[in-house]
Amino acid sequence: MATNLAIDDRLLATAVRLGGHRTKRATVNEALEEYIKRRQRLAAIKAFGTVELDPRHDYKRARKTR
């Protein structure tokens, strides 16, 4: 999908240099992947403590049935 973006040239040049990428496209793709992974981790951290656990659940038996 072709997209035109107005990206700060200084930021992009720094990212290309730090990432060691040969192209701007590779740099932006990796940056987006890192952004998505970070947001997913933050969402997982936010979910800690919100799941109700059943004390009767036998996790050892569940492992054996796989």
mmCIF file with all atom_site columns, C-alpha atoms in Angstrom:
data_model
loop_
_atom_site.group_PDB
_atom_site.id
_atom_site.type_symbol
_atom_site.label_atom_id
_atom_site.label_alt_id
_atom_site.label_comp_id
_atom_site.label_asym_id
_atom_site.label_entity_id
_atom_site.label_seq_id
_atom_site.pdbx_PDB_ins_code
_atom_site.Cartn_x
_atom_site.Cartn_y
_atom_site.Cartn_z
_atom_site.occupancy
_atom_site.B_iso_or_equiv
_atom_site.pdbx_formal_charge
_atom_site.auth_seq_id
_atom_site.auth_comp_id
_atom_site.auth_asym_id
_atom_site.auth_atom_id
_atom_site.pdbx_PDB_model_num
ATOM 1  C CA . MET A 1 1  ? 0.000   0.000   0.000  1.00 0.00 ? 1  MET A CA 1
ATOM 2  C CA . ALA A 1 2  ? 1.579   3.258   -1.100 1.00 0.00 ? 2  ALA A CA 1
ATOM 3  C CA . THR A 1 3  ? 1.384   6.020   1.481  1.00 0.00 ? 3  THR A CA 1
ATOM 4  C CA . ASN A 1 4  ? 2.792   9.521   1.568  1.00 0.00 ? 4  ASN A CA 1
ATOM 5  C CA . LEU A 1 5  ? 3.909   10.705  4.986  1.00 0.00 ? 5  LEU A CA 1
ATOM 6  C CA . ALA A 1 6  ? 5.468   13.909  6.197  1.00 0.00 ? 6  ALA A CA 1
ATOM 7  C CA . ILE A 1 7  ? 8.211   12.543  8.452  1.00 0.00 ? 7  ILE A CA 1
ATOM 8  C CA . ASP A 1 8  ? 10.768  14.715  10.205 1.00 0.00 ? 8  ASP A CA 1
ATOM 9  C CA . ASP A 1 9  ? 13.961  14.291  8.134  1.00 0.00 ? 9  ASP A CA 1
ATOM 10 C CA . ARG A 1 10 ? 16.244  14.573  11.172 1.00 0.00 ? 10 ARG A CA 1
ATOM 11 C CA . LEU A 1 11 ? 14.372  11.857  13.050 1.00 0.00 ? 11 LEU A CA 1
ATOM 12 C CA . LEU A 1 12 ? 14.327  9.557   10.050 1.00 0.00 ? 12 LEU A CA 1
ATOM 13 C CA . ALA A 1 13 ? 18.038  10.062  9.344  1.00 0.00 ? 13 ALA A CA 1
ATOM 14 C CA . THR A 1 14 ? 18.873  9.302   12.967 1.00 0.00 ? 14 THR A CA 1
ATOM 15 C CA . ALA A 1 15 ? 16.672  6.188   12.929 1.00 0.00 ? 15 ALA A CA 1
ATOM 16 C CA . VAL A 1 16 ? 18.285  4.956   9.695  1.00 0.00 ? 16 VAL A CA 1
ATOM 17 C CA . ARG A 1 17 ? 21.743  5.433   11.182 1.00 0.00 ? 17 ARG A CA 1
ATOM 18 C CA . LEU A 1 18 ? 20.937  3.842   14.548 1.00 0.00 ? 18 LEU A CA 1
ATOM 19 C CA . GLY A 1 19 ? 19.037  0.947   13.021 1.00 0.00 ? 19 GLY A CA 1
ATOM 20 C CA . GLY A 1 20 ? 21.700  0.247   10.429 1.00 0.00 ? 20 GLY A CA 1
ATOM 21 C CA . HIS A 1 21 ? 19.097  -0.028  7.694  1.00 0.00 ? 21 HIS A CA 1
ATOM 22 C CA . ARG A 1 22 ? 19.821  0.552   4.041  1.00 0.00 ? 22 ARG A CA 1
ATOM 23 C CA . THR A 1 23 ? 16.455  2.119   3.246  1.00 0.00 ? 23 THR A CA 1
ATOM 24 C CA . LYS A 1 24 ? 13.962  4.474   4.836  1.00 0.00 ? 24 LYS A CA 1
ATOM 25 C CA . ARG A 1 25 ? 11.260  1.899   4.204  1.00 0.00 ? 25 ARG A CA 1
ATOM 26 C CA . ALA A 1 26 ? 13.055  -0.772  6.244  1.00 0.00 ? 26 ALA A CA 1
ATOM 27 C CA . THR A 1 27 ? 13.607  1.746   9.024  1.00 0.00 ? 27 THR A CA 1
ATOM 28 C CA . VAL A 1 28 ? 9.952   2.767   9.171  1.00 0.00 ? 28 VAL A CA 1
ATOM 29 C CA . ASN A 1 29 ? 8.757   -0.850  9.021  1.00 0.00 ? 29 ASN A CA 1
ATOM 30 C CA . GLU A 1 30 ? 10.976  -1.865  11.924 1.00 0.00 ? 30 GLU A CA 1
ATOM 31 C CA . ALA A 1 31 ? 9.922   1.192   13.902 1.00 0.00 ? 31 ALA A CA 1
ATOM 32 C CA . LEU A 1 32 ? 6.267   0.284   13.402 1.00 0.00 ? 32 LEU A CA 1
ATOM 33 C CA . GLU A 1 33 ? 6.909   -3.315  14.474 1.00 0.00 ? 33 GLU A CA 1
ATOM 34 C CA . GLU A 1 34 ? 8.666   -2.132  17.630 1.00 0.00 ? 34 GLU A CA 1
ATOM 35 C CA . TYR A 1 35 ? 5.838   0.330   18.348 1.00 0.00 ? 35 TYR A CA 1
ATOM 36 C CA . ILE A 1 36 ? 3.198   -2.397  17.997 1.00 0.00 ? 36 ILE A CA 1
ATOM 37 C CA . LYS A 1 37 ? 5.112   -4.849  20.213 1.00 0.00 ? 37 LYS A CA 1
ATOM 38 C CA . ARG A 1 38 ? 5.607   -2.189  22.876 1.00 0.00 ? 38 ARG A CA 1
ATOM 39 C CA . ARG A 1 39 ? 1.923   -1.272  22.896 1.00 0.00 ? 39 ARG A CA 1
ATOM 40 C CA . GLN A 1 40 ? 0.963   -4.957  23.118 1.00 0.00 ? 40 GLN A CA 1
ATOM 41 C CA . ARG A 1 41 ? 3.298   -5.437  26.090 1.00 0.00 ? 41 ARG A CA 1
ATOM 42 C CA . LEU A 1 42 ? 1.819   -2.383  27.803 1.00 0.00 ? 42 LEU A CA 1
ATOM 43 C CA . ALA A 1 43 ? -1.694  -3.757  27.264 1.00 0.00 ? 43 ALA A CA 1
ATOM 44 C CA . ALA A 1 44 ? -0.641  -7.120  28.733 1.00 0.00 ? 44 ALA A CA 1
ATOM 45 C CA . ILE A 1 45 ? 0.889   -5.407  31.770 1.00 0.00 ? 45 ILE A CA 1
ATOM 46 C CA . LYS A 1 46 ? -2.291  -3.411  32.246 1.00 0.00 ? 46 LYS A CA 1
ATOM 47 C CA . ALA A 1 47 ? -4.285  -6.684  32.286 1.00 0.00 ? 47 ALA A CA 1
ATOM 48 C CA . PHE A 1 48 ? -2.314  -8.099  35.238 1.00 0.00 ? 48 PHE A CA 1
ATOM 49 C CA . GLY A 1 49 ? -4.548  -8.580  38.230 1.00 0.00 ? 49 GLY A CA 1
ATOM 50 C CA . THR A 1 50 ? -7.773  -8.318  36.258 1.00 0.00 ? 50 THR A CA 1
ATOM 51 C CA . VAL A 1 51 ? -8.219  -12.043 35.585 1.00 0.00 ? 51 VAL A CA 1
ATOM 52 C CA . GLU A 1 52 ? -10.113 -14.099 38.137 1.00 0.00 ? 52 GLU A CA 1
ATOM 53 C CA . LEU A 1 53 ? -8.448  -17.420 38.869 1.00 0.00 ? 53 LEU A CA 1
ATOM 54 C CA . ASP A 1 54 ? -10.391 -20.534 39.875 1.00 0.00 ? 54 ASP A CA 1
ATOM 55 C CA . PRO A 1 55 ? -8.605  -22.060 42.894 1.00 0.00 ? 55 PRO A CA 1
ATOM 56 C CA . ARG A 1 56 ? -10.044 -25.475 41.968 1.00 0.00 ? 56 ARG A CA 1
ATOM 57 C CA . HIS A 1 57 ? -8.333  -25.493 38.558 1.00 0.00 ? 57 HIS A CA 1
ATOM 58 C CA . ASP A 1 58 ? -5.761  -28.318 38.322 1.00 0.00 ? 58 ASP A CA 1
ATOM 59 C CA . TYR A 1 59 ? -3.077  -26.905 36.036 1.00 0.00 ? 59 TYR A CA 1
ATOM 60 C CA . LYS A 1 60 ? -0.938  -30.049 36.354 1.00 0.00 ? 60 LYS A CA 1
ATOM 61 C CA . ARG A 1 61 ? -3.738  -32.216 34.974 1.00 0.00 ? 61 ARG A CA 1
ATOM 62 C CA . ALA A 1 62 ? -4.328  -29.723 32.167 1.00 0.00 ? 62 ALA A CA 1
ATOM 63 C CA . ARG A 1 63 ? -0.668  -30.048 31.132 1.00 0.00 ? 63 ARG A CA 1
ATOM 64 C CA . LYS A 1 64 ? -0.936  -33.843 30.896 1.00 0.00 ? 64 LYS A CA 1
ATOM 65 C CA . THR A 1 65 ? -3.933  -33.732 28.561 1.00 0.00 ? 65 THR A CA 1
ATOM 66 C CA . ARG A 1 66 ? -2.040  -31.889 25.840 1.00 0.00 ? 66 ARG A CA 1
#
